[in-house]
Tab-separated table of C-alpha atoms in Angstrom:
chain	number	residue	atom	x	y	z
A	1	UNK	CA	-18.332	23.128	14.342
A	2	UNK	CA	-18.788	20.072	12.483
A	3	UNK	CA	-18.029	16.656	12.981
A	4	UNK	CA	-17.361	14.159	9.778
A	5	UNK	CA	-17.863	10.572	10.886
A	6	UNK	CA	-15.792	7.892	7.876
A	7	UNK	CA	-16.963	4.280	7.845
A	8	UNK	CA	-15.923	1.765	5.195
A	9	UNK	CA	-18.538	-1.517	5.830
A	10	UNK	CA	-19.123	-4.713	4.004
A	11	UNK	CA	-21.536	-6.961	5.029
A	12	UNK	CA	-22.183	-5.738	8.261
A	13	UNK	CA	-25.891	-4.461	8.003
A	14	UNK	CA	-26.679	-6.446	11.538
A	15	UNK	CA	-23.959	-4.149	13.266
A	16	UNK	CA	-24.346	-0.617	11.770
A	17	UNK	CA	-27.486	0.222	14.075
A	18	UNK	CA	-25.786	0.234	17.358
A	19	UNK	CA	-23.452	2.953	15.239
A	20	UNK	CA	-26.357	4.627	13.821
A	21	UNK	CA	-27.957	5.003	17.459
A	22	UNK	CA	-24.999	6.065	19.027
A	23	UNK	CA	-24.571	9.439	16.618
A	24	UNK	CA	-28.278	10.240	17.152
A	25	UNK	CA	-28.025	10.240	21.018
A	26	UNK	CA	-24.542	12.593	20.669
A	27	UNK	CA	-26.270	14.996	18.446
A	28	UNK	CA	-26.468	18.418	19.239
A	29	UNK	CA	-27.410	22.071	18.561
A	30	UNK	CA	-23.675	22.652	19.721
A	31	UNK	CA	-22.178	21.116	16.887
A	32	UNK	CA	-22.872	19.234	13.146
A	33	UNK	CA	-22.372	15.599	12.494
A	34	UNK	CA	-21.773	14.256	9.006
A	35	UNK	CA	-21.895	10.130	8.123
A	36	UNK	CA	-20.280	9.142	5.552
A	37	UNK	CA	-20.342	5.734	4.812
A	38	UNK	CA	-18.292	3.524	1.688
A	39	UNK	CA	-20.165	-0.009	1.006
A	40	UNK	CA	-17.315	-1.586	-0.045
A	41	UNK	CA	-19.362	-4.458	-2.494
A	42	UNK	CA	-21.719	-5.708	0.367
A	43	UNK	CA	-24.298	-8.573	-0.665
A	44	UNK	CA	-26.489	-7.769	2.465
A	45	UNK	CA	-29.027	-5.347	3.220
A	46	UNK	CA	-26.303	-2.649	3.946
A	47	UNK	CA	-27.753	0.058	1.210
A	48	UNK	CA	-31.730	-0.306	2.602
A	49	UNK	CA	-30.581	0.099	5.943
A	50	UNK	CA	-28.587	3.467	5.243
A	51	UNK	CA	-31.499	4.202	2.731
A	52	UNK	CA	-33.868	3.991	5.780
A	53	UNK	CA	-32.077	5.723	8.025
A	54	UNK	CA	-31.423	8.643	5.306
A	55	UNK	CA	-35.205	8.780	4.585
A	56	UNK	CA	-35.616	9.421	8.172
A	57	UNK	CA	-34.001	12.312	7.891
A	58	UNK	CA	-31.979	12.358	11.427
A	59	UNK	CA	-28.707	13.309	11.002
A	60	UNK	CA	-26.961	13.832	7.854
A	61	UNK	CA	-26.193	10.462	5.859
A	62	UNK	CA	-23.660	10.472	2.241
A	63	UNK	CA	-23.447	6.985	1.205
A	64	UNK	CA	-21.193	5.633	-1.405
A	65	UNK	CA	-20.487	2.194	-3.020
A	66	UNK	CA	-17.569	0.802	-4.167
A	67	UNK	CA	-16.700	-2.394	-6.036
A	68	UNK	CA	-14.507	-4.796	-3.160
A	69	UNK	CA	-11.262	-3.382	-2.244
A	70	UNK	CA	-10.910	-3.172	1.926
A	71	UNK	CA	-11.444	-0.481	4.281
A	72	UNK	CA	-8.464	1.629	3.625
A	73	UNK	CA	-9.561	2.213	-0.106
A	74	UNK	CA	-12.971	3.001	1.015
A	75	UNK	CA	-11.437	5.520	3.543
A	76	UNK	CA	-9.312	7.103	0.944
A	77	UNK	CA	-12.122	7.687	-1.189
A	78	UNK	CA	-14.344	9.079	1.338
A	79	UNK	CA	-11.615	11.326	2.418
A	80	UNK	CA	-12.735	14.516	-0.640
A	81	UNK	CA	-16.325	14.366	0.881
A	82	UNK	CA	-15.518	15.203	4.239
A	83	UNK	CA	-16.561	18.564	5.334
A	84	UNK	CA	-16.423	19.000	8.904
A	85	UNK	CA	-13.116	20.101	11.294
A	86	UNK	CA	-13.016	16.453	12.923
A	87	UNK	CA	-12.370	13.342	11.450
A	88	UNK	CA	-13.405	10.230	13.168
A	89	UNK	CA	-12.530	6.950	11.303
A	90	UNK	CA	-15.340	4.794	13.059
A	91	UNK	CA	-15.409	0.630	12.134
A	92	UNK	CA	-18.726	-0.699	11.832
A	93	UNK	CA	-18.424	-2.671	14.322
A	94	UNK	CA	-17.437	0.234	16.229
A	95	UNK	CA	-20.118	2.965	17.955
A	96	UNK	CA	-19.567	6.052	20.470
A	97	UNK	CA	-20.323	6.226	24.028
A	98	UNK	CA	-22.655	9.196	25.434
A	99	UNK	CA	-21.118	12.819	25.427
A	100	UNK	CA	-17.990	11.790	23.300
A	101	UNK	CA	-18.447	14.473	20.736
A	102	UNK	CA	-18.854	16.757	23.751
A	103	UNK	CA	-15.465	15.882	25.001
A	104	UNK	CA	-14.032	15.810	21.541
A	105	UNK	CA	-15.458	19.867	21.063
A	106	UNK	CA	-14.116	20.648	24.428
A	107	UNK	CA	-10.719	19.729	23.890
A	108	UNK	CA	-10.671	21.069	19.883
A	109	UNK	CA	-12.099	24.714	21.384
A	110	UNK	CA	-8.914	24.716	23.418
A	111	UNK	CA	-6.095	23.908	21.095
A	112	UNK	CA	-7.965	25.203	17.784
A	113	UNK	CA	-5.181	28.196	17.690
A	114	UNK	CA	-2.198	25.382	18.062
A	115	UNK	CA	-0.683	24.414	14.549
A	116	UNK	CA	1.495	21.071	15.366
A	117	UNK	CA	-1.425	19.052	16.721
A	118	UNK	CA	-3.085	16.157	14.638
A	119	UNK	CA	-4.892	14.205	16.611
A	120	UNK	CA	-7.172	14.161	19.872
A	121	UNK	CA	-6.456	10.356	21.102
A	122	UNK	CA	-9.045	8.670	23.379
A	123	UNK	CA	-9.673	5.709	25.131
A	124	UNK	CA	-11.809	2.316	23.431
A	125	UNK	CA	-13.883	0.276	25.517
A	126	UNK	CA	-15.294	-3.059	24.923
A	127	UNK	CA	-18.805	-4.111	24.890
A	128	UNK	CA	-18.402	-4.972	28.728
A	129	UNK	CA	-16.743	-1.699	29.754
A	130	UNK	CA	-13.727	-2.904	29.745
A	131	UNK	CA	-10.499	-0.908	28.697
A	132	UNK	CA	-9.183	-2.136	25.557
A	133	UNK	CA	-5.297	-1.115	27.000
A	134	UNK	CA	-3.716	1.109	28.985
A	135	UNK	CA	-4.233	5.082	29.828
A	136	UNK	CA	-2.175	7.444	28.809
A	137	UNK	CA	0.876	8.688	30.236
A	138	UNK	CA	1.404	11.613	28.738
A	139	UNK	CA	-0.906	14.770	28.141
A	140	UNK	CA	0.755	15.227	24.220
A	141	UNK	CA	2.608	11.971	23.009
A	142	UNK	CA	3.161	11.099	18.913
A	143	UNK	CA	1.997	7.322	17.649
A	144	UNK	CA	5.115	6.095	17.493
A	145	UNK	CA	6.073	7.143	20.948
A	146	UNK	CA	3.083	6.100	22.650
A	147	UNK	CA	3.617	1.940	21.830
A	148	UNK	CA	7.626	1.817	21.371
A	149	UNK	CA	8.417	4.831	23.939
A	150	UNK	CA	5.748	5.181	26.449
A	151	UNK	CA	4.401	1.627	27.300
A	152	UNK	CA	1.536	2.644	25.426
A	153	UNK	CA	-1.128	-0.674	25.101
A	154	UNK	CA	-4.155	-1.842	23.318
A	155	UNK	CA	-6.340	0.487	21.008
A	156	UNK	CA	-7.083	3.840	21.248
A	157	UNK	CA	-9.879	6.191	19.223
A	158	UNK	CA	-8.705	8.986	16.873
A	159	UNK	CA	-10.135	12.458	16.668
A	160	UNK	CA	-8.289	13.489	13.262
A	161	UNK	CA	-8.121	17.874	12.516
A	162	UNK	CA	-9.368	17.304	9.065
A	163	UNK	CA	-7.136	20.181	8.099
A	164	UNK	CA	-4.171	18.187	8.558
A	165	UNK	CA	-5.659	14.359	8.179
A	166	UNK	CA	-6.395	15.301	4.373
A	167	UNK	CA	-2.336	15.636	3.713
A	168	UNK	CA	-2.033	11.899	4.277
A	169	UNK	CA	-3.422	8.819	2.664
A	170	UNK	CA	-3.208	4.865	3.357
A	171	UNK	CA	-0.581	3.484	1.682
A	172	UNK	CA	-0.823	0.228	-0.071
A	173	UNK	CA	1.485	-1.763	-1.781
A	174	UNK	CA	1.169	-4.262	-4.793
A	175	UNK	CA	-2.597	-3.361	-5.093
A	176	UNK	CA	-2.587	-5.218	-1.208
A	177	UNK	CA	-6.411	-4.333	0.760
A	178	UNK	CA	-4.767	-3.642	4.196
A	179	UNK	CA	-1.821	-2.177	5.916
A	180	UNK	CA	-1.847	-1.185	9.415
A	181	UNK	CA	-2.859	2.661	10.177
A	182	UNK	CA	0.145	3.456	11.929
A	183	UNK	CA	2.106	3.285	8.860
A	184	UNK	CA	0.324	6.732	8.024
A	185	UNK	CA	0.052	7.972	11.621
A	186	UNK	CA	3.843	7.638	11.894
A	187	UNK	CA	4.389	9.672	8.908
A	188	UNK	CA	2.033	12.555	10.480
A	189	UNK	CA	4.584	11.830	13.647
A	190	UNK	CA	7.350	13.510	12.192
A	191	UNK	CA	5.304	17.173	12.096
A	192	UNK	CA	2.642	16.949	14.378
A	193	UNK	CA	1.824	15.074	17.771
A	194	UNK	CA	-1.291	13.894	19.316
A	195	UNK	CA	-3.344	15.456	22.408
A	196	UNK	CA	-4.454	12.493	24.816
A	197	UNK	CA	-7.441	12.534	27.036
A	198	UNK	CA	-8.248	9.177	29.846
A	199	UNK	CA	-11.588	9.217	28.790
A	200	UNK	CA	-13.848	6.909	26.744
A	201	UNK	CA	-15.207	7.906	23.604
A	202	UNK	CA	-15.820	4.603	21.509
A	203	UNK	CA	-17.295	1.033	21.811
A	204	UNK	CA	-15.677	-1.860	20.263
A	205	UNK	CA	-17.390	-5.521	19.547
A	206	UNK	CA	-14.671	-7.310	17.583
A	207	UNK	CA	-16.519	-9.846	14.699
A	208	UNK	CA	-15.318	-12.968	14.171
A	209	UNK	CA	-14.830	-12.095	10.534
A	210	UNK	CA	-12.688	-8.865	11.042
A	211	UNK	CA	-9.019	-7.839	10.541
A	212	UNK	CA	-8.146	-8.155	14.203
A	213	UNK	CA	-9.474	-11.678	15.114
A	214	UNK	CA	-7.935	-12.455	11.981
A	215	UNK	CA	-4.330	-10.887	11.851
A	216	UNK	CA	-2.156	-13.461	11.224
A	217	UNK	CA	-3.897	-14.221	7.948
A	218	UNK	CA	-4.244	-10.304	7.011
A	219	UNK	CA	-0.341	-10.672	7.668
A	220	UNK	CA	0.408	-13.477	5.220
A	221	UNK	CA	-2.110	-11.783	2.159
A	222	UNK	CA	-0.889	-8.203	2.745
A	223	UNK	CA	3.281	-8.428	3.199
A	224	UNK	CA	4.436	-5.371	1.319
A	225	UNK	CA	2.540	-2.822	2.911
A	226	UNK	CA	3.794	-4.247	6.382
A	227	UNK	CA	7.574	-4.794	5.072
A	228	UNK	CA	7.222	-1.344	4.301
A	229	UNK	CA	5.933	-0.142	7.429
A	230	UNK	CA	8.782	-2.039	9.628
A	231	UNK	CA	11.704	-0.759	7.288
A	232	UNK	CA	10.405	2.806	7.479
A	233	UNK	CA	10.252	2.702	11.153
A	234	UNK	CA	14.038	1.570	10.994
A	235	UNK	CA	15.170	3.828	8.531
A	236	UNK	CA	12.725	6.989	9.617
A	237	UNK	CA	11.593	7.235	12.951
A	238	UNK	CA	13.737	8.487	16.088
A	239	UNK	CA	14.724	4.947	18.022
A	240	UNK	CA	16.138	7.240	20.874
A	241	UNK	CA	14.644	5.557	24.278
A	242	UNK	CA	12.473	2.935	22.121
A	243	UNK	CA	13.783	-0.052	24.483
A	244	UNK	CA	15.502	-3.192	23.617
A	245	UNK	CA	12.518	-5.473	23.922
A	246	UNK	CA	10.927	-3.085	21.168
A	247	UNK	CA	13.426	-3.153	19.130
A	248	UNK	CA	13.555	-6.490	18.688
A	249	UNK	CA	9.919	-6.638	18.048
A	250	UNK	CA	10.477	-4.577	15.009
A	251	UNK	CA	13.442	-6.237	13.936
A	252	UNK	CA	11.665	-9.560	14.065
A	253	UNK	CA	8.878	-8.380	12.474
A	254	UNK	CA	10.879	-6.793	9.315
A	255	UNK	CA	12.501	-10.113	9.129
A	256	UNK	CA	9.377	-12.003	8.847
A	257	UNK	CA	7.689	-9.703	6.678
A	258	UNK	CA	11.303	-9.948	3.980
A	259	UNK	CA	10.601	-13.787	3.751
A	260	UNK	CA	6.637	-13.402	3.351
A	261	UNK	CA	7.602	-10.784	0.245
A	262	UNK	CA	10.499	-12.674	-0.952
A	263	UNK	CA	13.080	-9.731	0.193
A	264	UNK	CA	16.897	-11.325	0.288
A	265	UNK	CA	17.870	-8.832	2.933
A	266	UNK	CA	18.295	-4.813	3.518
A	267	UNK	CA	20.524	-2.760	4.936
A	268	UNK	CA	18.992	-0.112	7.565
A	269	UNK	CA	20.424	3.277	8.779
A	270	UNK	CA	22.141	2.268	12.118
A	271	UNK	CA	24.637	-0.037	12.503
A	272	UNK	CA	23.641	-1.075	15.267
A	273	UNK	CA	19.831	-1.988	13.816
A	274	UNK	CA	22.219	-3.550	11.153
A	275	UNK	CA	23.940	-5.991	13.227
A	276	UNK	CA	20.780	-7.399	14.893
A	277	UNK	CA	19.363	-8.130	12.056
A	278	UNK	CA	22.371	-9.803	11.050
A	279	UNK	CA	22.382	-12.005	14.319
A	280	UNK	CA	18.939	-12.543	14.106
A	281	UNK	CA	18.087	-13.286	10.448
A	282	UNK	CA	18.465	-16.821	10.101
A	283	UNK	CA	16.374	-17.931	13.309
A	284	UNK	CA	14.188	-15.340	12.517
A	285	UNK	CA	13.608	-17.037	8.449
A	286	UNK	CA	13.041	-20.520	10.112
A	287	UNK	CA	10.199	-18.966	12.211
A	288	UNK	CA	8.791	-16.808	9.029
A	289	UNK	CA	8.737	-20.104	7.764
A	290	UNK	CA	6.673	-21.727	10.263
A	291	UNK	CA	4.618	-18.661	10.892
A	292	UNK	CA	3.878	-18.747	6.948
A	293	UNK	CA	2.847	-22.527	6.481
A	294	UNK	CA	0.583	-22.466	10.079
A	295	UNK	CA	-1.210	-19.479	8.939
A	296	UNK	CA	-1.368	-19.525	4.992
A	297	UNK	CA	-4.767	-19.767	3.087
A	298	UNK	CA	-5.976	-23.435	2.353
């Protein structure tokens, strides 16, 4: 089998070698690995690193460039060169631990014959060994039910079946460079579900530079995509045992992201969703407000 390894970098030459180690110490006779990499406009020494490492010849390198437009342009992209039955998206920043391919080929030999499975989901650890959230609860478990249902915390790594992974894209709205994944993972929700393992299988060393340190700000610049992703959630997904506190969260959150995109208000598909948004939408504008002057570009 073969494994196809998707990383959209910009300017992160000084990080992509713990990455690049970590595939040559999983590789196998067991099993292919394919990098394929999307320098999305970098002004370092990105492309002479990867031309280095190609020249050596270890494992097998594509490398593309792109003019500036965020990681989930550079994913969709990548997505008609991959070539191998599992999908990793990996973040340069991002590497894998020892044996995680091993696991990953373990659990994919298993549930090969099953046709409603999109996803093996795994556990991210941070550069100290520490957890980055909870384990899982459940043995199979969607996206969506796994943070509003199951108590689900923190991030987890992604094993994509390429067969199924190349159905879906990143959606972006008003030419916007980010939207959270789970806008897309939710969508493969409603067919397919996700096989969870307690085990580690990736690395993560946040930058000070990168979407997550920097949220609130990748909130105000990318609204749509994010009003979007809130009002399909209320409109779409099954809110059956999601609990109060949760729904609020959302609820909130689509309020905040109709101010940030200028949205005068929209009706949802429960009443009930309906009415809290009703009670809510006032307080909830004089926060957006706040949020949106506190955190807006200088």
């Amino acid at each position: 089998m073969k494994f196809s390894i998707l990383t959209a970098t910009y300017n992160r030459a000084k990080c992509l070698p713990k990455l690049y180690e970590s595939l040559i110490k999983n590789k196998s006779s067991n099993y292919e690995i394919e990098w394929l990499i999307m320098d999305d406009g970098s002004k370092d020494e990105t492309e002479n690193l990867i031309k280095d490492y190609i020249a050596k010849n270890k494992i097998e390198i594509k490398f593309f460039k792109q003019q500036n437009q965020g990681k989930m342009t550079a994913i969709n992209n990548l997505a008609q060169y991959v070539t191998g039955e599992i999908w990793i998206e990996c973040d340069s920043d991002d590497y894998f631990t020892d044996g995680a391919f091993d696991k990953i080929k373990d659990l994919y030999e298993k549930n090969k014959e099953r046709k409603d499975i999109y996803a093996f989901a795994f556990l991210k650890i941070d550069q100290n060994g520490n957890n980055m959230g909870n384990t899982f609860k459940k043995e199979e478990t969607t996206m969506f039910d796994l943070y509003f249902k199951d108590g689900g915390t923190g991030e987890k790594a992604l094993a994509f079946i390429t067969e199924v992974r190349k159905k879906y894209r990143y959606e972006l709205e008003h030419n916007e460079r980010f939207v959270t994944e789970a806008r897309m993972y939710h969508k493969m929700d409603k067919d397919y579900k996700m096989i969870c393992n307690n085990e580690y299988m990736m690395v993560c060393e946040y930058q000070e530079e990168g979407y997550t340190k920097n949220i609130n700000k990748e909130f105000v610049n990318n609204p749509f995509g994010y009003y979007m992703y809130f009002y399909e959630i209320l409109n779409d997904m099954d809110m059956k045992g999601v609990s109060f506190g949760k729904r609020l969260y959302i609820i909130k959150h689509f309020i905040l992201f109709g101010y940030l995109t200028g949205q005068k208000g929209k009706n949802v598909s429960t009443f009930f969703n309906n009415i809290l948004i009703a009670i809510l939408w006032i307080p909830g504008r004089i926060k957006s407000k706040k949020f949106m002057n506190i955190n807006k570009e200088s």
